[in-house]
């Protein structure tokens, strides 16, 4: 019996097991995807700030009835302030699914690619889900290594007509 025939017999004999194994692997992957999607994806908000050096690691939480925003860290890179945050949906809905989506626009900068938006909305966007009624405001002041105080304000709110949410970085300033 040739090597090909031996391989073919093994392949035919293993057919039901390979199908069951594939289904089991697919179920495990779906379980992990479901667990990952219960917490919304990590996002980045980046905007101009005073030039500074170093890394400021802050953990701060902003909560509403339906969601919470954890600010994981800040850092300044080439004169830009970068805020690393996570939005957590506090319901049983899958994050990333559903009609109500929040858009995070980074104003006036190019992080990656430019979208079809106007020039003042250049940048990239991250879609996550917040339930109706969710409104969270990020308003945080911190000191850079060079002792420059910086205030970041970002609003996380739903649109009253049920349209997409717009999350602008509404105010990033270096305080004097």
JSON list of C-alpha atoms in Angstrom, two decimals:
[
{"chain": "A", "resi": 1, "resn": "UNK", "atom": "CA", "xyz": [0.00, 0.00, 0.00]},
{"chain": "A", "resi": 2, "resn": "UNK", "atom": "CA", "xyz": [1.41, 3.35, -0.98]},
{"chain": "A", "resi": 3, "resn": "UNK", "atom": "CA", "xyz": [2.01, 6.22, 1.36]},
{"chain": "A", "resi": 4, "resn": "UNK", "atom": "CA", "xyz": [-0.82, 8.15, -0.30]},
{"chain": "A", "resi": 5, "resn": "UNK", "atom": "CA", "xyz": [-3.33, 5.38, 0.42]},
{"chain": "A", "resi": 6, "resn": "UNK", "atom": "CA", "xyz": [-2.24, 5.16, 4.05]},
{"chain": "A", "resi": 7, "resn": "UNK", "atom": "CA", "xyz": [-2.64, 8.92, 4.42]},
{"chain": "A", "resi": 8, "resn": "UNK", "atom": "CA", "xyz": [-6.04, 8.78, 2.71]},
{"chain": "A", "resi": 9, "resn": "UNK", "atom": "CA", "xyz": [-7.28, 6.04, 5.05]},
{"chain": "A", "resi": 10, "resn": "UNK", "atom": "CA", "xyz": [-6.14, 8.00, 8.09]},
{"chain": "A", "resi": 11, "resn": "UNK", "atom": "CA", "xyz": [-7.79, 11.14, 6.71]},
{"chain": "A", "resi": 12, "resn": "UNK", "atom": "CA", "xyz": [-11.11, 9.36, 6.15]},
{"chain": "A", "resi": 13, "resn": "UNK", "atom": "CA", "xyz": [-10.96, 7.69, 9.57]},
{"chain": "A", "resi": 14, "resn": "UNK", "atom": "CA", "xyz": [-10.20, 10.98, 11.32]},
{"chain": "A", "resi": 15, "resn": "UNK", "atom": "CA", "xyz": [-12.97, 12.87, 9.48]},
{"chain": "A", "resi": 16, "resn": "UNK", "atom": "CA", "xyz": [-15.58, 12.90, 12.27]},
{"chain": "A", "resi": 17, "resn": "UNK", "atom": "CA", "xyz": [-12.94, 13.72, 14.88]},
{"chain": "A", "resi": 18, "resn": "UNK", "atom": "CA", "xyz": [-11.57, 16.62, 12.84]},
{"chain": "A", "resi": 19, "resn": "UNK", "atom": "CA", "xyz": [-15.09, 18.03, 12.42]},
{"chain": "A", "resi": 20, "resn": "UNK", "atom": "CA", "xyz": [-15.79, 17.72, 16.14]},
{"chain": "A", "resi": 21, "resn": "UNK", "atom": "CA", "xyz": [-12.39, 19.22, 16.94]},
{"chain": "A", "resi": 22, "resn": "UNK", "atom": "CA", "xyz": [-13.04, 22.15, 14.61]},
{"chain": "A", "resi": 23, "resn": "UNK", "atom": "CA", "xyz": [-16.43, 22.80, 16.20]},
{"chain": "A", "resi": 24, "resn": "UNK", "atom": "CA", "xyz": [-14.89, 22.65, 19.68]},
{"chain": "A", "resi": 25, "resn": "UNK", "atom": "CA", "xyz": [-12.10, 25.06, 18.71]},
{"chain": "A", "resi": 26, "resn": "UNK", "atom": "CA", "xyz": [-14.67, 27.43, 17.14]},
{"chain": "A", "resi": 27, "resn": "UNK", "atom": "CA", "xyz": [-16.76, 27.39, 20.33]},
{"chain": "A", "resi": 28, "resn": "UNK", "atom": "CA", "xyz": [-13.70, 28.15, 22.46]},
{"chain": "A", "resi": 29, "resn": "UNK", "atom": "CA", "xyz": [-12.74, 31.04, 20.15]},
{"chain": "A", "resi": 30, "resn": "UNK", "atom": "CA", "xyz": [-16.31, 32.40, 20.34]},
{"chain": "A", "resi": 31, "resn": "UNK", "atom": "CA", "xyz": [-16.24, 32.16, 24.14]},
{"chain": "A", "resi": 32, "resn": "UNK", "atom": "CA", "xyz": [-13.00, 34.15, 24.32]},
{"chain": "A", "resi": 33, "resn": "UNK", "atom": "CA", "xyz": [-14.34, 36.70, 21.82]},
{"chain": "A", "resi": 34, "resn": "UNK", "atom": "CA", "xyz": [-17.50, 37.11, 23.90]},
{"chain": "A", "resi": 35, "resn": "UNK", "atom": "CA", "xyz": [-15.46, 37.60, 27.07]},
{"chain": "A", "resi": 36, "resn": "UNK", "atom": "CA", "xyz": [-13.24, 40.14, 25.31]},
{"chain": "A", "resi": 37, "resn": "UNK", "atom": "CA", "xyz": [-16.20, 42.07, 23.92]},
{"chain": "A", "resi": 38, "resn": "UNK", "atom": "CA", "xyz": [-17.92, 42.44, 27.29]},
{"chain": "A", "resi": 39, "resn": "UNK", "atom": "CA", "xyz": [-15.31, 45.10, 28.03]},
{"chain": "A", "resi": 40, "resn": "UNK", "atom": "CA", "xyz": [-15.15, 47.56, 25.18]},
{"chain": "A", "resi": 41, "resn": "UNK", "atom": "CA", "xyz": [-11.88, 47.83, 23.31]},
{"chain": "A", "resi": 42, "resn": "UNK", "atom": "CA", "xyz": [-9.06, 49.97, 24.54]},
{"chain": "A", "resi": 43, "resn": "UNK", "atom": "CA", "xyz": [-8.86, 53.35, 22.86]},
{"chain": "A", "resi": 44, "resn": "UNK", "atom": "CA", "xyz": [-6.46, 56.21, 22.50]},
{"chain": "A", "resi": 45, "resn": "UNK", "atom": "CA", "xyz": [-7.23, 59.91, 22.62]},
{"chain": "A", "resi": 46, "resn": "UNK", "atom": "CA", "xyz": [-4.36, 62.04, 21.41]},
{"chain": "A", "resi": 47, "resn": "UNK", "atom": "CA", "xyz": [-4.18, 65.83, 21.24]},
{"chain": "A", "resi": 48, "resn": "UNK", "atom": "CA", "xyz": [-1.70, 68.68, 21.34]},
{"chain": "A", "resi": 49, "resn": "UNK", "atom": "CA", "xyz": [-0.22, 69.57, 24.71]},
{"chain": "A", "resi": 50, "resn": "UNK", "atom": "CA", "xyz": [2.84, 71.36, 25.98]},
{"chain": "A", "resi": 51, "resn": "UNK", "atom": "CA", "xyz": [6.08, 69.62, 25.23]},
{"chain": "A", "resi": 52, "resn": "UNK", "atom": "CA", "xyz": [7.25, 67.57, 28.16]},
{"chain": "A", "resi": 53, "resn": "UNK", "atom": "CA", "xyz": [9.17, 64.43, 28.91]},
{"chain": "A", "resi": 54, "resn": "UNK", "atom": "CA", "xyz": [8.45, 61.32, 30.88]},
{"chain": "A", "resi": 55, "resn": "UNK", "atom": "CA", "xyz": [5.48, 59.07, 31.44]},
{"chain": "A", "resi": 56, "resn": "UNK", "atom": "CA", "xyz": [2.65, 59.76, 33.86]},
{"chain": "A", "resi": 57, "resn": "UNK", "atom": "CA", "xyz": [0.73, 56.62, 34.78]},
{"chain": "A", "resi": 58, "resn": "UNK", "atom": "CA", "xyz": [-2.71, 57.47, 36.15]},
{"chain": "A", "resi": 59, "resn": "UNK", "atom": "CA", "xyz": [-5.65, 55.21, 36.87]},
{"chain": "A", "resi": 60, "resn": "UNK", "atom": "CA", "xyz": [-8.87, 57.21, 37.06]},
{"chain": "A", "resi": 61, "resn": "UNK", "atom": "CA", "xyz": [-12.49, 56.15, 36.71]},
{"chain": "A", "resi": 62, "resn": "UNK", "atom": "CA", "xyz": [-15.49, 58.05, 35.39]},
{"chain": "A", "resi": 63, "resn": "UNK", "atom": "CA", "xyz": [-18.87, 56.37, 35.82]},
{"chain": "A", "resi": 64, "resn": "UNK", "atom": "CA", "xyz": [-22.41, 56.76, 34.61]},
{"chain": "A", "resi": 65, "resn": "UNK", "atom": "CA", "xyz": [-25.42, 54.54, 35.15]},
{"chain": "A", "resi": 66, "resn": "UNK", "atom": "CA", "xyz": [-24.62, 52.45, 32.09]},
{"chain": "A", "resi": 67, "resn": "UNK", "atom": "CA", "xyz": [-20.90, 52.60, 31.60]},
{"chain": "A", "resi": 68, "resn": "UNK", "atom": "CA", "xyz": [-17.54, 53.45, 33.09]},
{"chain": "A", "resi": 69, "resn": "UNK", "atom": "CA", "xyz": [-14.44, 55.01, 31.58]},
{"chain": "A", "resi": 70, "resn": "UNK", "atom": "CA", "xyz": [-11.11, 53.97, 33.05]},
{"chain": "A", "resi": 71, "resn": "UNK", "atom": "CA", "xyz": [-8.25, 56.27, 32.15]},
{"chain": "A", "resi": 72, "resn": "UNK", "atom": "CA", "xyz": [-5.30, 53.92, 32.20]},
{"chain": "A", "resi": 73, "resn": "UNK", "atom": "CA", "xyz": [-2.38, 56.20, 31.45]},
{"chain": "A", "resi": 74, "resn": "UNK", "atom": "CA", "xyz": [-1.19, 59.49, 30.04]},
{"chain": "A", "resi": 75, "resn": "UNK", "atom": "CA", "xyz": [2.03, 60.23, 28.26]},
{"chain": "A", "resi": 76, "resn": "UNK", "atom": "CA", "xyz": [3.53, 63.05, 26.24]},
{"chain": "A", "resi": 77, "resn": "UNK", "atom": "CA", "xyz": [5.28, 62.22, 22.98]},
{"chain": "A", "resi": 78, "resn": "UNK", "atom": "CA", "xyz": [6.68, 64.88, 20.63]},
{"chain": "A", "resi": 79, "resn": "UNK", "atom": "CA", "xyz": [4.50, 67.59, 22.13]},
{"chain": "A", "resi": 80, "resn": "UNK", "atom": "CA", "xyz": [1.32, 65.49, 21.99]},
{"chain": "A", "resi": 81, "resn": "UNK", "atom": "CA", "xyz": [-0.62, 64.31, 24.99]},
{"chain": "A", "resi": 82, "resn": "UNK", "atom": "CA", "xyz": [-1.80, 60.70, 24.67]},
{"chain": "A", "resi": 83, "resn": "UNK", "atom": "CA", "xyz": [-4.59, 59.40, 26.90]},
{"chain": "A", "resi": 84, "resn": "UNK", "atom": "CA", "xyz": [-5.10, 55.63, 27.09]},
{"chain": "A", "resi": 85, "resn": "UNK", "atom": "CA", "xyz": [-8.63, 54.74, 28.21]},
{"chain": "A", "resi": 86, "resn": "UNK", "atom": "CA", "xyz": [-11.08, 51.84, 28.37]},
{"chain": "A", "resi": 87, "resn": "UNK", "atom": "CA", "xyz": [-14.86, 52.17, 28.14]},
{"chain": "A", "resi": 88, "resn": "UNK", "atom": "CA", "xyz": [-16.71, 49.39, 29.96]},
{"chain": "A", "resi": 89, "resn": "UNK", "atom": "CA", "xyz": [-20.34, 48.65, 29.19]},
{"chain": "A", "resi": 90, "resn": "UNK", "atom": "CA", "xyz": [-22.06, 47.77, 32.47]},
{"chain": "A", "resi": 91, "resn": "UNK", "atom": "CA", "xyz": [-24.97, 45.88, 30.95]},
{"chain": "A", "resi": 92, "resn": "UNK", "atom": "CA", "xyz": [-25.37, 42.43, 29.45]},
{"chain": "A", "resi": 93, "resn": "UNK", "atom": "CA", "xyz": [-25.25, 43.84, 25.92]},
{"chain": "A", "resi": 94, "resn": "UNK", "atom": "CA", "xyz": [-22.25, 42.91, 23.79]},
{"chain": "A", "resi": 95, "resn": "UNK", "atom": "CA", "xyz": [-19.88, 45.80, 23.49]},
{"chain": "A", "resi": 96, "resn": "UNK", "atom": "CA", "xyz": [-19.31, 46.63, 19.85]},
{"chain": "A", "resi": 97, "resn": "UNK", "atom": "CA", "xyz": [-22.78, 45.47, 18.76]},
{"chain": "A", "resi": 98, "resn": "UNK", "atom": "CA", "xyz": [-26.02, 47.41, 18.59]},
{"chain": "A", "resi": 99, "resn": "UNK", "atom": "CA", "xyz": [-27.30, 50.55, 16.93]},
{"chain": "A", "resi": 100, "resn": "UNK", "atom": "CA", "xyz": [-26.01, 53.11, 19.39]},
{"chain": "A", "resi": 101, "resn": "UNK", "atom": "CA", "xyz": [-22.34, 53.65, 18.74]},
{"chain": "A", "resi": 102, "resn": "UNK", "atom": "CA", "xyz": [-20.00, 56.20, 20.15]},
{"chain": "A", "resi": 103, "resn": "UNK", "atom": "CA", "xyz": [-17.41, 57.73, 17.88]},
{"chain": "A", "resi": 104, "resn": "UNK", "atom": "CA", "xyz": [-14.15, 59.02, 19.23]},
{"chain": "A", "resi": 105, "resn": "UNK", "atom": "CA", "xyz": [-12.79, 61.73, 16.99]},
{"chain": "A", "resi": 106, "resn": "UNK", "atom": "CA", "xyz": [-9.31, 63.01, 17.56]},
{"chain": "A", "resi": 107, "resn": "UNK", "atom": "CA", "xyz": [-9.32, 66.66, 16.58]},
{"chain": "A", "resi": 108, "resn": "UNK", "atom": "CA", "xyz": [-6.71, 68.40, 14.51]},
{"chain": "A", "resi": 109, "resn": "UNK", "atom": "CA", "xyz": [-4.06, 65.68, 14.43]},
{"chain": "A", "resi": 110, "resn": "UNK", "atom": "CA", "xyz": [-3.18, 62.76, 12.21]},
{"chain": "A", "resi": 111, "resn": "UNK", "atom": "CA", "xyz": [-2.79, 59.48, 14.09]},
{"chain": "A", "resi": 112, "resn": "UNK", "atom": "CA", "xyz": [-2.50, 56.85, 11.43]},
{"chain": "A", "resi": 113, "resn": "UNK", "atom": "CA", "xyz": [-4.83, 57.74, 8.57]},
{"chain": "A", "resi": 114, "resn": "UNK", "atom": "CA", "xyz": [-7.14, 60.60, 7.68]},
{"chain": "A", "resi": 115, "resn": "UNK", "atom": "CA", "xyz": [-10.79, 59.79, 7.25]},
{"chain": "A", "resi": 116, "resn": "UNK", "atom": "CA", "xyz": [-13.48, 61.39, 5.07]},
{"chain": "A", "resi": 117, "resn": "UNK", "atom": "CA", "xyz": [-14.17, 63.95, 7.78]},
{"chain": "A", "resi": 118, "resn": "UNK", "atom": "CA", "xyz": [-13.33, 67.63, 7.45]},
{"chain": "A", "resi": 119, "resn": "UNK", "atom": "CA", "xyz": [-9.78, 68.78, 8.13]},
{"chain": "A", "resi": 120, "resn": "UNK", "atom": "CA", "xyz": [-10.57, 69.75, 11.69]},
{"chain": "A", "resi": 121, "resn": "UNK", "atom": "CA", "xyz": [-11.66, 66.15, 12.35]},
{"chain": "A", "resi": 122, "resn": "UNK", "atom": "CA", "xyz": [-8.54, 64.53, 10.92]},
{"chain": "A", "resi": 123, "resn": "UNK", "atom": "CA", "xyz": [-7.41, 61.42, 12.68]},
{"chain": "A", "resi": 124, "resn": "UNK", "atom": "CA", "xyz": [-8.88, 58.08, 13.49]},
{"chain": "A", "resi": 125, "resn": "UNK", "atom": "CA", "xyz": [-11.96, 56.92, 15.24]},
{"chain": "A", "resi": 126, "resn": "UNK", "atom": "CA", "xyz": [-12.82, 54.08, 17.55]},
{"chain": "A", "resi": 127, "resn": "UNK", "atom": "CA", "xyz": [-16.36, 52.69, 17.75]},
{"chain": "A", "resi": 128, "resn": "UNK", "atom": "CA", "xyz": [-17.65, 51.36, 21.05]},
{"chain": "A", "resi": 129, "resn": "UNK", "atom": "CA", "xyz": [-21.17, 50.92, 22.39]},
{"chain": "A", "resi": 130, "resn": "UNK", "atom": "CA", "xyz": [-22.85, 52.88, 25.15]},
{"chain": "A", "resi": 131, "resn": "UNK", "atom": "CA", "xyz": [-26.46, 52.29, 26.13]},
{"chain": "A", "resi": 132, "resn": "UNK", "atom": "CA", "xyz": [-29.10, 55.06, 25.98]},
{"chain": "A", "resi": 133, "resn": "UNK", "atom": "CA", "xyz": [-28.72, 57.48, 28.85]},
{"chain": "A", "resi": 134, "resn": "UNK", "atom": "CA", "xyz": [-24.97, 57.07, 29.13]},
{"chain": "A", "resi": 135, "resn": "UNK", "atom": "CA", "xyz": [-23.07, 60.28, 29.65]},
{"chain": "A", "resi": 136, "resn": "UNK", "atom": "CA", "xyz": [-19.59, 60.40, 31.09]},
{"chain": "A", "resi": 137, "resn": "UNK", "atom": "CA", "xyz": [-17.19, 63.32, 31.32]},
{"chain": "A", "resi": 138, "resn": "UNK", "atom": "CA", "xyz": [-13.44, 62.97, 31.58]},
{"chain": "A", "resi": 139, "resn": "UNK", "atom": "CA", "xyz": [-11.94, 66.03, 33.26]},
{"chain": "A", "resi": 140, "resn": "UNK", "atom": "CA", "xyz": [-8.50, 65.41, 34.63]},
{"chain": "A", "resi": 141, "resn": "UNK", "atom": "CA", "xyz": [-5.59, 67.66, 35.53]},
{"chain": "A", "resi": 142, "resn": "UNK", "atom": "CA", "xyz": [-2.09, 66.30, 36.09]},
{"chain": "A", "resi": 143, "resn": "UNK", "atom": "CA", "xyz": [1.48, 67.52, 36.20]},
{"chain": "A", "resi": 144, "resn": "UNK", "atom": "CA", "xyz": [4.06, 66.62, 33.61]},
{"chain": "A", "resi": 145, "resn": "UNK", "atom": "CA", "xyz": [7.63, 65.92, 34.65]},
{"chain": "A", "resi": 146, "resn": "UNK", "atom": "CA", "xyz": [8.56, 69.50, 33.82]},
{"chain": "A", "resi": 147, "resn": "UNK", "atom": "CA", "xyz": [5.84, 70.60, 36.31]},
{"chain": "A", "resi": 148, "resn": "UNK", "atom": "CA", "xyz": [3.52, 71.91, 33.57]},
{"chain": "A", "resi": 149, "resn": "UNK", "atom": "CA", "xyz": [-0.11, 71.37, 34.63]},
{"chain": "A", "resi": 150, "resn": "UNK", "atom": "CA", "xyz": [-2.29, 69.97, 31.83]},
{"chain": "A", "resi": 151, "resn": "UNK", "atom": "CA", "xyz": [-6.08, 69.63, 31.86]},
{"chain": "A", "resi": 152, "resn": "UNK", "atom": "CA", "xyz": [-7.92, 67.14, 29.65]},
{"chain": "A", "resi": 153, "resn": "UNK", "atom": "CA", "xyz": [-11.67, 67.32, 29.13]},
{"chain": "A", "resi": 154, "resn": "UNK", "atom": "CA", "xyz": [-13.54, 64.78, 26.99]},
{"chain": "A", "resi": 155, "resn": "UNK", "atom": "CA", "xyz": [-17.30, 64.21, 26.93]},
{"chain": "A", "resi": 156, "resn": "UNK", "atom": "CA", "xyz": [-18.84, 60.76, 26.45]},
{"chain": "A", "resi": 157, "resn": "UNK", "atom": "CA", "xyz": [-22.56, 61.28, 25.74]},
{"chain": "A", "resi": 158, "resn": "UNK", "atom": "CA", "xyz": [-25.35, 59.82, 23.66]},
{"chain": "A", "resi": 159, "resn": "UNK", "atom": "CA", "xyz": [-27.03, 61.77, 20.90]},
{"chain": "A", "resi": 160, "resn": "UNK", "atom": "CA", "xyz": [-30.66, 62.43, 21.86]},
{"chain": "A", "resi": 161, "resn": "UNK", "atom": "CA", "xyz": [-32.00, 61.44, 18.42]},
{"chain": "A", "resi": 162, "resn": "UNK", "atom": "CA", "xyz": [-30.42, 58.00, 18.64]},
{"chain": "A", "resi": 163, "resn": "UNK", "atom": "CA", "xyz": [-27.73, 58.80, 16.10]},
{"chain": "A", "resi": 164, "resn": "UNK", "atom": "CA", "xyz": [-24.06, 58.02, 16.57]},
{"chain": "A", "resi": 165, "resn": "UNK", "atom": "CA", "xyz": [-22.38, 59.47, 19.61]},
{"chain": "A", "resi": 166, "resn": "UNK", "atom": "CA", "xyz": [-19.64, 62.00, 19.02]},
{"chain": "A", "resi": 167, "resn": "UNK", "atom": "CA", "xyz": [-16.77, 61.99, 21.49]},
{"chain": "A", "resi": 168, "resn": "UNK", "atom": "CA", "xyz": [-14.57, 64.99, 20.83]},
{"chain": "A", "resi": 169, "resn": "UNK", "atom": "CA", "xyz": [-11.55, 65.86, 22.87]},
{"chain": "A", "resi": 170, "resn": "UNK", "atom": "CA", "xyz": [-13.25, 69.12, 23.72]},
{"chain": "A", "resi": 171, "resn": "UNK", "atom": "CA", "xyz": [-10.46, 70.86, 25.58]},
{"chain": "A", "resi": 172, "resn": "UNK", "atom": "CA", "xyz": [-6.83, 70.02, 26.05]},
{"chain": "A", "resi": 173, "resn": "UNK", "atom": "CA", "xyz": [-4.81, 72.90, 27.39]},
{"chain": "A", "resi": 174, "resn": "UNK", "atom": "CA", "xyz": [-1.57, 73.56, 29.15]},
{"chain": "A", "resi": 175, "resn": "UNK", "atom": "CA", "xyz": [-2.36, 75.70, 32.18]},
{"chain": "A", "resi": 176, "resn": "UNK", "atom": "CA", "xyz": [-0.06, 78.62, 32.90]}
]
